[in-house]
Amino acid sequence: MKRWLWMMPVVIVLSATAQDSCLMVVVDSATGHGLEGVHVYVDGFRRAFVASKGGMVSLPCGLPEGTRMYVSHPEYQQKIVSFHHRGDTLWVRLSPYVRHLEEVVVTATRTERRIKDLAIPTQVITSEGMLKTGTTNVAEALSNAMPGFEFYHEGRGMTFRLQGIDAKYTLFLVDGERLAGENRENTDYYRLTTSSIDRIEIVKGASSSLYGSSAMGGVVNLITPVPRQPFESNIYGRLSRFGEIETGANVGIRQGKIRFFTDAVRKSMNGYDLTPSTPDLYTMEPYCLYSVYQKVMYEYSPRLTFVFRGGYYQRERFDVSSVPTHPFYNDVNGGMSATWKVSSTATCKASWHADRYRTMDVLERLAGEKHLVYADEQHTGRFLYEYRMDRGWKTEQHHLVAGGEFFCDEMFSERIRYSRQSIENYTLLGQDEIKINETFSAIAGGRLDWHSIYGPHLSPKLSGMY
């Protein structure tokens, strides 16, 4: 009798907890087994709800009817479900993720490689996948497809964490080139529009031997489209809540040796406030942005190809407070690259990229005059040599990549002493992928940096796949 009296408070606590939360159970669609470690992202919540043993997820019952929930697992296809108040358990069945092992990626080794041949874990998000899920921006695509990728608004912009690692340790690239404007350890993620993306390649974990110390958490590379038809076009428009309007168009042309791709986007939002107690501070302030991207490819010969690219971006964020200023962001970037196939086993690639990002305050009482607050200008030059060695096996026994890189970054800020500072970084890098036998391969590499302020630094790396 005493034992039952001792258990009564526990039963009461469990009952009260069950009334405050709703249960979701996530299982494998084929076996029916519960999936531990599933992440459930709920609209309006910054954090994810994680499934415990048996695939059980405890969700708050106070959610509005029809709230969208994104159920994700690295080995399963993502599923979007709606919340309901029926009181019974919500069962979700996930189908195993079918990996396209023949798909070619470039981020993991800086060369074109099939996913099945990589010793580095790489995930790909395609434009078709983003279209099916209704994804409208890169932050949403990454959060929905990858458990542990959490974006949220903070201060003057957007930031994120990748499995608890700060944003400054994850490198964002567009066609292999880094973005200027890393203010407060974050890039202006509004620059990354989904309409100009063919796929997103994500490499988790340290990639410092190829990309430097900024890639200790991982690398996210946005690959722009290459026209495959004589004429391709897409015109779209979207209207959402809070007065969010997005319109855009892109055109692709392939004529003979030349390919063109042009993308233009306009996006605006009225903003919203989830904290009425602070009327001078919105959760998301109104803004309006424009973005234009141009890419030209010229195949001079079957062995020599040139690529020219350039873009323009501006965003104006309207401050709802009584301060007579509001911020204005602007970016201009461009570059070119040349790829020369020396032989059937050797390839050389040289590239140069420049990017200038600026932040200004619009002085509303002076007829919209702009005052420069922050500026970041980057120049990157790179040369890579790729060599494949075949000693009679069906696949390469050695896949060598070696080269050098020059990086110059000049920054202006009102918070920096003497206002303007610059750094230079020279890099030598090398990587060799070794096929030991039919079932085991390894990648060994290293990167030697010489920084104009901090001096030399060596970053070795070793990984394997069985």
Short mmCIF file of C-alpha atoms in Angstrom, two decimals:
data_model
loop_
_atom_site.label_atom_id
_atom_site.label_comp_id
_atom_site.label_asym_id
_atom_site.label_seq_id
_atom_site.Cartn_x
_atom_site.Cartn_y
_atom_site.Cartn_z
CA MET A 1 0.00 0.00 0.00
CA LYS A 2 2.83 2.37 0.80
CA ARG A 3 4.41 1.58 -2.58
CA TRP A 4 1.22 2.64 -4.43
CA LEU A 5 0.97 5.85 -2.42
CA TRP A 6 4.61 6.65 -3.33
CA MET A 7 3.86 6.21 -7.09
CA MET A 8 0.73 8.41 -7.09
CA PRO A 9 2.61 11.78 -7.35
CA VAL A 10 4.59 10.38 -10.31
CA VAL A 11 1.39 9.37 -12.11
CA ILE A 12 -0.12 12.81 -11.48
CA VAL A 13 2.98 14.56 -12.88
CA LEU A 14 2.99 12.37 -15.99
CA SER A 15 -0.70 13.04 -16.58
CA ALA A 16 -0.22 16.79 -16.28
CA THR A 17 2.70 16.64 -18.70
CA ALA A 18 0.68 14.65 -21.21
CA GLN A 19 -2.08 17.28 -21.13
CA ASP A 20 0.43 20.07 -21.90
CA SER A 21 2.04 18.27 -24.83
CA CYS A 22 0.99 16.20 -27.84
CA LEU A 23 2.73 13.07 -29.01
CA MET A 24 4.17 12.42 -32.46
CA VAL A 25 5.67 9.06 -33.38
CA VAL A 26 7.99 8.86 -36.39
CA VAL A 27 8.58 5.43 -37.93
CA ASP A 28 10.24 3.83 -40.96
CA SER A 29 7.62 3.38 -43.69
CA ALA A 30 9.01 -0.05 -44.62
CA THR A 31 9.79 -1.65 -41.26
CA GLY A 32 7.56 0.34 -38.88
CA HIS A 33 10.45 0.80 -36.46
CA GLY A 34 10.66 4.06 -34.52
CA LEU A 35 13.33 6.51 -35.70
CA GLU A 36 15.42 7.99 -32.90
CA GLY A 37 17.12 11.35 -33.58
CA VAL A 38 14.50 12.73 -35.98
CA HIS A 39 14.31 16.56 -35.96
CA VAL A 40 10.89 18.23 -36.13
CA TYR A 41 10.91 21.92 -37.08
CA VAL A 42 7.71 23.78 -36.23
CA ASP A 43 6.74 27.11 -37.80
CA GLY A 44 7.27 29.88 -35.24
CA PHE A 45 9.85 27.99 -33.13
CA ARG A 46 13.60 28.61 -33.29
CA ARG A 47 14.63 25.23 -31.92
CA ALA A 48 13.91 21.76 -33.21
CA PHE A 49 12.05 19.00 -31.32
CA VAL A 50 14.12 15.80 -31.31
CA ALA A 51 12.69 12.27 -31.28
CA SER A 52 13.69 10.04 -28.39
CA LYS A 53 13.93 6.26 -28.39
CA GLY A 54 11.10 4.70 -30.34
CA GLY A 55 10.67 7.81 -32.52
CA MET A 56 8.54 9.66 -29.96
CA VAL A 57 8.42 13.47 -30.14
CA SER A 58 6.69 15.63 -27.55
CA LEU A 59 5.07 18.73 -29.12
CA PRO A 60 3.26 21.68 -27.46
CA CYS A 61 -0.54 21.36 -27.72
CA GLY A 62 -1.05 25.13 -27.97
CA LEU A 63 -0.12 25.24 -31.66
CA PRO A 64 -2.69 26.71 -34.08
CA GLU A 65 -4.61 24.24 -36.19
CA GLY A 66 -2.79 23.51 -39.46
CA THR A 67 0.67 24.64 -38.28
CA ARG A 68 3.30 23.23 -40.63
CA MET A 69 5.90 20.87 -39.21
CA TYR A 70 9.00 19.67 -41.08
CA VAL A 71 10.10 16.14 -40.15
CA SER A 72 13.75 15.48 -41.12
CA HIS A 73 16.33 12.73 -40.79
CA PRO A 74 19.67 12.46 -42.65
CA GLU A 75 18.83 9.01 -44.05
CA TYR A 76 15.16 9.67 -44.90
CA GLN A 77 13.16 11.92 -47.20
CA GLN A 78 11.79 15.00 -45.49
CA LYS A 79 8.06 15.17 -44.87
CA ILE A 80 5.79 18.14 -44.16
CA VAL A 81 2.76 17.51 -41.92
CA SER A 82 0.07 19.74 -40.37
CA PHE A 83 -0.74 19.94 -36.67
CA HIS A 84 -4.26 19.00 -35.51
CA HIS A 85 -6.17 18.96 -32.20
CA ARG A 86 -7.81 15.57 -32.48
CA GLY A 87 -6.18 14.40 -29.28
CA ASP A 88 -4.78 11.14 -30.63
CA THR A 89 -1.16 10.37 -31.46
CA LEU A 90 0.15 11.77 -34.73
CA TRP A 91 1.94 9.05 -36.71
CA VAL A 92 4.46 10.04 -39.36
CA ARG A 93 6.05 7.54 -41.75
CA LEU A 94 9.31 8.46 -43.46
CA SER A 95 10.63 6.81 -46.62
CA PRO A 96 14.36 6.04 -46.89
CA TYR A 97 16.37 8.63 -48.77
CA VAL A 98 17.44 7.37 -52.20
CA ARG A 99 20.91 8.73 -52.86
CA HIS A 100 21.80 9.55 -56.44
CA LEU A 101 25.26 8.04 -56.23
CA GLU A 102 26.09 8.89 -59.83
CA GLU A 103 25.51 12.60 -59.23
CA VAL A 104 28.60 14.74 -59.75
CA VAL A 105 29.66 17.25 -57.06
CA VAL A 106 32.62 19.64 -56.85
CA THR A 107 32.75 20.99 -53.29
CA ALA A 108 34.25 18.09 -51.34
CA THR A 109 37.50 17.86 -53.36
CA ARG A 110 37.32 21.05 -55.52
CA THR A 111 37.07 18.72 -58.52
CA GLU A 112 34.20 16.93 -60.26
CA ARG A 113 33.56 13.64 -58.43
CA ARG A 114 30.64 11.26 -58.14
CA ILE A 115 29.10 11.00 -54.67
CA LYS A 116 29.66 7.25 -54.51
CA ASP A 117 33.41 7.76 -55.05
CA LEU A 118 33.85 10.32 -52.25
CA ALA A 119 35.45 9.57 -48.91
CA ILE A 120 33.95 12.81 -47.56
CA PRO A 121 30.24 12.89 -46.56
CA THR A 122 28.42 15.22 -48.97
CA GLN A 123 24.74 16.09 -49.22
CA VAL A 124 23.01 17.69 -52.22
CA ILE A 125 19.80 19.76 -52.28
CA THR A 126 18.49 20.12 -55.83
CA SER A 127 16.34 22.91 -57.26
CA GLU A 128 13.65 20.30 -58.02
CA GLY A 129 13.61 19.29 -54.37
CA MET A 130 13.26 22.90 -53.22
CA LEU A 131 10.40 23.43 -55.68
CA LYS A 132 8.50 20.37 -54.42
CA THR A 133 8.69 21.50 -50.79
CA GLY A 134 7.77 25.11 -51.57
CA THR A 135 11.09 26.46 -50.31
CA THR A 136 11.52 30.19 -51.02
CA ASN A 137 14.97 30.93 -49.60
CA VAL A 138 18.27 29.20 -48.91
CA ALA A 139 17.92 29.40 -45.13
CA GLU A 140 14.63 27.51 -45.27
CA ALA A 141 16.07 24.92 -47.69
CA LEU A 142 19.00 24.16 -45.39
CA SER A 143 16.89 24.07 -42.21
CA ASN A 144 14.33 21.71 -43.77
CA ALA A 145 16.78 19.31 -45.40
CA MET A 146 19.47 19.11 -42.72
CA PRO A 147 18.84 18.36 -39.05
CA GLY A 148 20.97 20.64 -36.90
CA PHE A 149 20.95 23.58 -39.35
CA GLU A 150 19.02 26.28 -37.45
CA PHE A 151 18.57 29.82 -38.78
CA TYR A 152 17.16 32.63 -36.65
CA HIS A 153 16.99 36.41 -36.63
CA GLU A 154 19.30 38.25 -34.28
CA GLY A 155 19.95 41.97 -34.01
CA ARG A 156 20.39 43.50 -37.45
CA GLY A 157 20.30 40.31 -39.47
CA MET A 158 20.11 36.55 -39.72
CA THR A 159 22.45 33.99 -38.22
CA PHE A 160 22.55 30.23 -37.74
CA ARG A 161 24.12 27.30 -35.96
CA LEU A 162 25.19 24.02 -37.52
CA GLN A 163 24.93 21.29 -34.89
CA GLY A 164 25.79 23.86 -32.24
CA ILE A 165 28.77 25.34 -34.13
CA ASP A 166 28.80 29.12 -34.66
CA ALA A 167 28.22 30.56 -38.12
CA LYS A 168 31.81 31.90 -38.36
CA TYR A 169 33.08 28.30 -38.71
CA THR A 170 30.84 27.44 -41.71
CA LEU A 171 31.88 28.78 -45.10
CA PHE A 172 29.27 29.91 -47.66
CA LEU A 173 30.31 29.91 -51.33
CA VAL A 174 28.69 30.69 -54.67
CA ASP A 175 30.25 28.63 -57.48
CA GLY A 176 33.22 28.02 -55.20
CA GLU A 177 33.83 31.72 -54.38
CA ARG A 178 33.38 33.21 -50.92
CA LEU A 179 31.08 36.15 -50.20
CA ALA A 180 32.18 39.57 -48.94
CA GLY A 181 30.36 41.37 -46.15
CA GLU A 182 30.95 39.07 -43.19
CA ASN A 183 29.68 41.47 -40.56
CA ARG A 184 29.36 40.13 -37.02
CA GLU A 185 30.63 36.74 -38.25
CA ASN A 186 27.68 36.38 -40.66
CA THR A 187 27.14 36.83 -44.38
CA ASP A 188 24.12 38.74 -45.68
CA TYR A 189 22.04 35.63 -46.35
CA TYR A 190 19.34 37.65 -48.14
CA ARG A 191 21.77 37.73 -51.10
CA LEU A 192 21.26 34.00 -51.62
CA THR A 193 18.16 33.65 -53.81
CA THR A 194 16.87 30.20 -54.78
CA SER A 195 15.93 31.24 -58.33
CA SER A 196 19.60 31.40 -59.37
CA ILE A 197 20.54 28.04 -57.80
CA ASP A 198 20.78 24.70 -59.59
CA ARG A 199 21.80 22.78 -56.46
CA ILE A 200 23.30 23.23 -53.00
CA GLU A 201 26.23 21.05 -51.95
CA ILE A 202 26.89 20.66 -48.21
CA VAL A 203 30.04 19.15 -46.75
CA LYS A 204 29.80 18.66 -42.98
CA GLY A 205 32.83 18.61 -40.79
CA ALA A 206 36.28 20.14 -41.07
CA SER A 207 37.38 21.09 -44.61
CA SER A 208 40.23 23.34 -43.56
CA SER A 209 42.83 21.67 -45.79
CA LEU A 210 41.05 22.98 -48.91
CA TYR A 211 39.11 26.04 -47.71
CA GLY A 212 40.91 27.41 -44.65
CA SER A 213 40.00 27.87 -41.01
CA SER A 214 36.60 29.39 -41.88
CA ALA A 215 35.42 25.90 -42.92
CA MET A 216 36.01 23.99 -39.68
CA GLY A 217 32.26 23.43 -39.28
CA GLY A 218 31.55 22.71 -42.92
CA VAL A 219 31.10 24.18 -46.40
CA VAL A 220 27.89 25.23 -48.17
CA ASN A 221 28.39 25.76 -51.90
CA LEU A 222 25.60 27.21 -54.06
CA ILE A 223 25.97 26.10 -57.69
CA THR A 224 24.34 28.30 -60.35
CA PRO A 225 22.62 26.76 -63.43
CA VAL A 226 24.20 26.03 -66.80
CA PRO A 227 21.71 26.29 -69.71
CA ARG A 228 21.23 22.96 -71.50
CA GLN A 229 18.52 23.92 -74.00
CA PRO A 230 18.61 26.49 -76.84
CA PHE A 231 16.16 28.61 -74.84
CA GLU A 232 14.95 28.29 -71.23
CA SER A 233 12.87 30.77 -69.25
CA ASN A 234 11.02 30.98 -65.97
CA ILE A 235 8.74 33.75 -64.64
CA TYR A 236 7.29 33.47 -61.16
CA GLY A 237 5.52 35.40 -58.43
CA ARG A 238 4.60 34.69 -54.83
CA LEU A 239 2.39 36.43 -52.27
CA SER A 240 2.55 35.44 -48.61
CA ARG A 241 1.47 36.72 -45.21
CA PHE A 242 2.85 39.92 -43.69
CA GLY A 243 2.72 41.46 -47.17
CA GLU A 244 5.62 39.38 -48.46
CA ILE A 245 5.85 39.68 -52.26
CA GLU A 246 8.46 38.01 -54.46
CA THR A 247 8.66 38.31 -58.23
CA GLY A 248 11.40 37.24 -60.58
CA ALA A 249 12.45 35.88 -63.93
CA ASN A 250 15.42 34.03 -65.37
CA VAL A 251 16.47 33.20 -68.93
CA GLY A 252 18.95 30.64 -70.23
CA ILE A 253 20.29 30.57 -73.81
CA ARG A 254 22.58 28.07 -75.51
CA GLN A 255 23.78 29.01 -78.97
CA GLY A 256 26.81 27.28 -80.44
CA LYS A 257 29.80 27.76 -78.15
CA ILE A 258 28.14 30.40 -75.93
CA ARG A 259 25.75 29.95 -73.02
CA PHE A 260 23.97 32.77 -71.17
CA PHE A 261 22.09 32.70 -67.86
CA THR A 262 20.39 35.80 -66.43
CA ASP A 263 18.35 36.02 -63.22
CA ALA A 264 16.49 39.02 -61.72
CA VAL A 265 14.57 39.08 -58.40
CA ARG A 266 12.56 41.62 -56.44
CA LYS A 267 11.35 40.86 -52.92
CA SER A 268 9.63 42.95 -50.24
CA MET A 269 7.93 42.45 -46.89
CA ASN A 270 5.87 44.62 -44.51
CA GLY A 271 7.46 43.02 -41.47
CA TYR A 272 5.84 41.74 -38.29
CA ASP A 273 6.14 42.14 -34.53
CA LEU A 274 5.74 39.32 -31.99
CA THR A 275 6.52 41.63 -29.04
CA PRO A 276 3.82 44.37 -28.83
CA SER A 277 5.36 45.60 -25.58
CA THR A 278 8.25 47.09 -27.63
CA PRO A 279 6.57 48.95 -30.53
CA ASP A 280 9.88 50.54 -31.61
CA LEU A 281 11.49 47.15 -32.18
CA TYR A 282 10.02 44.72 -34.72
CA THR A 283 10.75 41.00 -34.82
CA MET A 284 11.15 41.35 -38.59
CA GLU A 285 11.37 44.88 -39.96
CA PRO A 286 10.05 45.85 -43.42
CA TYR A 287 12.48 45.60 -46.30
CA CYS A 288 12.79 45.66 -50.07
CA LEU A 289 15.55 44.03 -52.12
CA TYR A 290 16.66 43.68 -55.75
CA SER A 291 19.10 41.15 -57.12
CA VAL A 292 20.52 40.58 -60.63
CA TYR A 293 22.92 37.80 -61.65
CA GLN A 294 24.60 37.18 -65.03
CA LYS A 295 26.67 34.19 -66.14
CA VAL A 296 28.32 33.65 -69.55
CA MET A 297 30.18 30.52 -70.69
CA TYR A 298 32.33 30.38 -73.82
CA GLU A 299 33.71 27.07 -75.09
CA TYR A 300 36.67 28.23 -77.15
CA SER A 301 37.58 24.61 -77.96
CA PRO A 302 36.79 21.16 -76.55
CA ARG A 303 39.75 21.64 -74.20
CA LEU A 304 39.45 25.32 -73.24
CA THR A 305 36.41 26.94 -71.57
CA PHE A 306 35.94 30.45 -70.17
CA VAL A 307 33.31 31.52 -67.62
CA PHE A 308 32.38 35.13 -66.83
CA ARG A 309 30.00 36.02 -64.01
CA GLY A 310 28.75 39.12 -62.24
CA GLY A 311 26.00 40.25 -59.90
CA TYR A 312 24.36 43.24 -58.25
CA TYR A 313 22.35 43.26 -55.02
CA GLN A 314 20.71 45.90 -52.85
CA ARG A 315 18.46 45.72 -49.81
CA GLU A 316 16.83 48.54 -47.91
CA ARG A 317 15.57 47.84 -44.41
CA PHE A 318 13.02 50.35 -43.12
CA ASP A 319 13.42 51.16 -39.44
CA VAL A 320 10.10 51.46 -37.58
CA SER A 321 11.65 53.38 -34.67
CA SER A 322 11.71 57.16 -34.33
CA VAL A 323 15.39 57.32 -35.35
CA PRO A 324 15.54 59.29 -38.65
CA THR A 325 17.88 56.76 -40.33
CA HIS A 326 17.57 53.28 -41.78
CA PRO A 327 20.15 50.88 -43.23
CA PHE A 328 20.88 50.26 -46.91
CA TYR A 329 22.97 47.29 -48.13
CA ASN A 330 24.67 47.08 -51.50
CA ASP A 331 26.93 44.53 -53.23
CA VAL A 332 28.69 44.35 -56.60
CA ASN A 333 30.68 41.25 -57.59
CA GLY A 334 32.28 39.74 -60.66
CA GLY A 335 34.89 37.30 -61.83
CA MET A 336 36.15 34.97 -64.50
CA SER A 337 37.69 31.52 -64.77
CA ALA A 338 39.43 29.42 -67.42
CA THR A 339 39.58 25.63 -67.54
CA TRP A 340 42.14 23.89 -69.77
CA LYS A 341 42.11 20.13 -70.26
CA VAL A 342 45.79 19.49 -70.81
CA SER A 343 45.23 15.79 -71.50
CA SER A 344 42.81 13.00 -70.67
CA THR A 345 44.34 12.81 -67.17
CA ALA A 346 45.36 16.42 -66.39
CA THR A 347 43.35 19.65 -66.04
CA CYS A 348 44.35 23.22 -65.10
CA LYS A 349 41.96 25.87 -63.78
CA ALA A 350 42.68 29.53 -63.06
CA SER A 351 40.18 32.04 -61.62
CA TRP A 352 39.86 35.56 -60.29
CA HIS A 353 36.95 36.90 -58.25
CA ALA A 354 36.20 40.34 -56.75
CA ASP A 355 33.37 41.26 -54.38
CA ARG A 356 32.52 44.63 -52.78
CA TYR A 357 29.87 44.84 -50.07
CA ARG A 358 28.79 48.07 -48.35
CA THR A 359 26.44 49.08 -45.54
CA MET A 360 25.13 52.64 -45.41
CA ASP A 361 22.76 54.69 -43.26
CA VAL A 362 20.06 56.56 -45.18
CA LEU A 363 19.68 60.02 -43.63
CA GLU A 364 15.95 60.61 -43.96
CA ARG A 365 16.13 64.31 -42.99
CA LEU A 366 18.73 65.02 -45.68
CA ALA A 367 16.67 63.93 -48.69
CA GLY A 368 17.83 60.31 -48.46
CA GLU A 369 21.57 61.06 -48.45
CA LYS A 370 23.63 57.93 -47.69
CA HIS A 371 26.42 57.75 -45.10
CA LEU A 372 28.95 54.88 -45.38
CA VAL A 373 29.14 52.78 -42.20
CA TYR A 374 30.83 49.56 -43.29
CA ALA A 375 32.56 48.29 -46.44
CA ASP A 376 34.28 45.02 -47.32
CA GLU A 377 36.15 44.42 -50.57
CA GLN A 378 37.69 41.04 -51.38
CA HIS A 379 39.89 39.79 -54.22
CA THR A 380 40.65 36.11 -54.71
CA GLY A 381 42.99 34.55 -57.26
CA ARG A 382 43.38 30.79 -57.56
CA PHE A 383 45.22 28.20 -59.65
CA LEU A 384 44.51 24.45 -59.41
CA TYR A 385 46.13 21.49 -61.13
CA GLU A 386 44.28 18.16 -61.23
CA TYR A 387 45.94 14.88 -62.21
CA ARG A 388 44.46 11.39 -62.34
CA MET A 389 46.72 8.36 -62.39
CA ASP A 390 45.44 4.97 -63.57
CA ARG A 391 47.56 1.87 -63.09
CA GLY A 392 45.22 -0.57 -64.76
CA TRP A 393 42.36 -0.62 -62.26
CA LYS A 394 38.80 0.14 -63.32
CA THR A 395 38.97 3.33 -61.28
CA GLU A 396 41.72 5.88 -60.54
CA GLN A 397 44.39 4.80 -58.12
CA HIS A 398 45.47 8.37 -57.42
CA HIS A 399 43.54 11.62 -57.85
CA LEU A 400 45.85 14.53 -57.10
CA VAL A 401 44.83 18.17 -56.68
CA ALA A 402 47.44 20.87 -56.02
CA GLY A 403 47.57 24.62 -56.38
CA GLY A 404 47.82 28.05 -54.82
CA GLU A 405 45.55 30.88 -53.79
CA PHE A 406 45.85 34.59 -53.14
CA PHE A 407 43.30 36.39 -50.96
CA CYS A 408 43.12 40.11 -50.17
CA ASP A 409 40.49 41.62 -47.88
CA GLU A 410 40.18 45.39 -47.31
CA MET A 411 37.65 46.54 -44.75
CA PHE A 412 36.29 49.91 -43.66
CA SER A 413 34.27 50.45 -40.50
CA GLU A 414 33.52 53.30 -38.16
CA ARG A 415 34.35 50.93 -35.30
CA ILE A 416 37.89 50.20 -36.56
CA ARG A 417 40.77 52.38 -35.47
CA TYR A 418 42.03 54.41 -38.43
CA SER A 419 38.77 53.32 -40.16
CA ARG A 420 40.37 51.15 -42.86
CA GLN A 421 42.43 47.95 -42.55
CA SER A 422 43.52 45.24 -44.99
CA ILE A 423 45.04 41.77 -44.87
CA GLU A 424 46.59 39.41 -47.38
CA ASN A 425 46.75 35.63 -47.31
CA TYR A 426 48.86 33.36 -49.54
CA THR A 427 48.07 29.65 -49.71
CA LEU A 428 49.61 26.43 -51.00
CA LEU A 429 47.36 23.38 -50.94
CA GLY A 430 47.49 19.76 -52.00
CA GLN A 431 45.29 16.71 -51.74
CA ASP A 432 45.64 13.11 -52.93
CA GLU A 433 42.81 10.61 -53.07
CA ILE A 434 44.18 7.07 -52.97
CA LYS A 435 42.22 4.00 -54.03
CA ILE A 436 43.84 1.27 -51.96
CA ASN A 437 41.53 -1.53 -53.14
CA GLU A 438 37.98 -1.99 -54.43
CA THR A 439 36.43 -1.34 -51.03
CA PHE A 440 38.70 1.16 -49.30
CA SER A 441 39.88 4.65 -50.28
CA ALA A 442 41.53 7.49 -48.37
CA ILE A 443 42.10 11.21 -48.81
CA ALA A 444 45.22 12.90 -47.45
CA GLY A 445 45.79 16.61 -47.83
CA GLY A 446 47.25 19.74 -46.38
CA ARG A 447 47.04 23.53 -46.61
CA LEU A 448 49.79 25.99 -45.79
CA ASP A 449 48.65 29.59 -45.21
CA TRP A 450 50.79 32.65 -44.78
CA HIS A 451 48.78 35.48 -43.24
CA SER A 452 50.08 39.06 -43.37
CA ILE A 453 49.34 39.50 -39.65
CA TYR A 454 49.37 36.03 -38.05
CA GLY A 455 52.10 34.40 -40.11
CA PRO A 456 52.22 30.77 -41.33
CA HIS A 457 49.71 28.07 -40.42
CA LEU A 458 49.48 24.42 -41.52
CA SER A 459 46.15 22.52 -41.75
CA PRO A 460 46.53 18.77 -42.46
CA LYS A 461 43.61 16.42 -43.08
CA LEU A 462 43.06 12.67 -43.45
CA SER A 463 39.78 10.82 -44.14
CA GLY A 464 38.80 7.38 -45.37
CA MET A 465 35.83 5.42 -46.73
CA TYR A 466 35.21 1.67 -46.55
#
